[in-house]
């Protein structure tokens, strides 16, 4: 007997987990495209959009 999820849409989405999975995927893609053995810290920050997030936080907090 095969069980399937109910049609009523009881699946729960964890938006934080989905965002983390997307970021990991972005890092994997960047690492596979890199011409060096490792990504630099600057490259990792660029992929994760660290500067953009900091600017957004500074604008919201000040």
PDB file of C-alpha atoms in Angstrom:
ATOM      1  CA  UNK A   1       0.000   0.000   0.000  1.00  0.00           C
ATOM      2  CA  UNK A   2       1.410   3.398  -1.005  1.00  0.00           C
ATOM      3  CA  UNK A   3       0.728   6.420   1.159  1.00  0.00           C
ATOM      4  CA  UNK A   4       0.509   9.893  -0.351  1.00  0.00           C
ATOM      5  CA  UNK A   5       0.126  13.324   1.187  1.00  0.00           C
ATOM      6  CA  UNK A   6      -3.461  14.451   1.632  1.00  0.00           C
ATOM      7  CA  UNK A   7      -4.858  16.715  -1.062  1.00  0.00           C
ATOM      8  CA  UNK A   8      -5.880  19.315   1.553  1.00  0.00           C
ATOM      9  CA  UNK A   9      -2.437  20.958   1.504  1.00  0.00           C
ATOM     10  CA  UNK A  10      -1.184  20.138   4.990  1.00  0.00           C
ATOM     11  CA  UNK A  11       2.479  20.497   3.971  1.00  0.00           C
ATOM     12  CA  UNK A  12       4.374  23.033   6.061  1.00  0.00           C
ATOM     13  CA  UNK A  13       7.028  25.202   4.456  1.00  0.00           C
ATOM     14  CA  UNK A  14       9.974  26.319   6.491  1.00  0.00           C
ATOM     15  CA  UNK A  15      10.964  29.547   4.771  1.00  0.00           C
ATOM     16  CA  UNK A  16      14.224  29.854   6.698  1.00  0.00           C
ATOM     17  CA  UNK A  17      15.279  26.342   5.702  1.00  0.00           C
ATOM     18  CA  UNK A  18      14.360  27.004   2.066  1.00  0.00           C
ATOM     19  CA  UNK A  19      16.433  30.210   2.085  1.00  0.00           C
ATOM     20  CA  UNK A  20      19.403  28.349   3.576  1.00  0.00           C
ATOM     21  CA  UNK A  21      19.109  25.627   0.934  1.00  0.00           C
ATOM     22  CA  UNK A  22      19.076  28.280  -1.796  1.00  0.00           C
ATOM     23  CA  UNK A  23      22.192  29.954  -0.353  1.00  0.00           C
ATOM     24  CA  UNK A  24      23.983  26.596  -0.159  1.00  0.00           C
ATOM     25  CA  UNK A  25      23.086  25.957  -3.781  1.00  0.00           C
ATOM     26  CA  UNK A  26      24.454  29.367  -4.766  1.00  0.00           C
ATOM     27  CA  UNK A  27      27.715  28.581  -2.958  1.00  0.00           C
ATOM     28  CA  UNK A  28      27.992  25.187  -4.641  1.00  0.00           C
ATOM     29  CA  UNK A  29      27.483  26.761  -8.064  1.00  0.00           C
ATOM     30  CA  UNK A  30      30.073  29.454  -7.346  1.00  0.00           C
ATOM     31  CA  UNK A  31      32.565  26.899  -6.042  1.00  0.00           C
ATOM     32  CA  UNK A  32      32.146  24.690  -9.094  1.00  0.00           C
ATOM     33  CA  UNK A  33      32.680  27.667 -11.404  1.00  0.00           C
ATOM     34  CA  UNK A  34      35.716  28.972  -9.494  1.00  0.00           C
ATOM     35  CA  UNK A  35      39.080  28.796 -11.174  1.00  0.00           C
ATOM     36  CA  UNK A  36      40.870  28.339  -7.859  1.00  0.00           C
ATOM     37  CA  UNK A  37      40.894  25.484  -5.373  1.00  0.00           C
ATOM     38  CA  UNK A  38      38.802  27.457  -2.888  1.00  0.00           C
ATOM     39  CA  UNK A  39      36.524  30.461  -2.909  1.00  0.00           C
ATOM     40  CA  UNK A  40      38.016  33.510  -1.246  1.00  0.00           C
ATOM     41  CA  UNK A  41      36.192  35.019   1.705  1.00  0.00           C
ATOM     42  CA  UNK A  42      35.365  37.998  -0.500  1.00  0.00           C
ATOM     43  CA  UNK A  43      33.830  35.695  -3.118  1.00  0.00           C
ATOM     44  CA  UNK A  44      31.758  33.917  -0.486  1.00  0.00           C
ATOM     45  CA  UNK A  45      30.516  37.263   0.852  1.00  0.00           C
ATOM     46  CA  UNK A  46      29.632  38.302  -2.693  1.00  0.00           C
ATOM     47  CA  UNK A  47      27.658  35.099  -3.345  1.00  0.00           C
ATOM     48  CA  UNK A  48      25.824  35.448  -0.036  1.00  0.00           C
ATOM     49  CA  UNK A  49      25.213  39.173  -0.686  1.00  0.00           C
ATOM     50  CA  UNK A  50      26.665  40.099   2.704  1.00  0.00           C
ATOM     51  CA  UNK A  51      27.357  43.742   1.770  1.00  0.00           C
ATOM     52  CA  UNK A  52      23.800  44.210   0.491  1.00  0.00           C
ATOM     53  CA  UNK A  53      22.337  42.756   3.667  1.00  0.00           C
ATOM     54  CA  UNK A  54      24.538  44.942   5.868  1.00  0.00           C
ATOM     55  CA  UNK A  55      23.517  48.051   3.893  1.00  0.00           C
ATOM     56  CA  UNK A  56      19.865  47.080   4.231  1.00  0.00           C
ATOM     57  CA  UNK A  57      20.242  46.562   7.991  1.00  0.00           C
ATOM     58  CA  UNK A  58      22.101  49.866   8.397  1.00  0.00           C
ATOM     59  CA  UNK A  59      19.345  51.682   6.527  1.00  0.00           C
ATOM     60  CA  UNK A  60      16.589  50.075   8.596  1.00  0.00           C
ATOM     61  CA  UNK A  61      18.344  50.558  11.924  1.00  0.00           C
ATOM     62  CA  UNK A  62      19.468  54.157  11.601  1.00  0.00           C
TER      63      UNK A  62
END
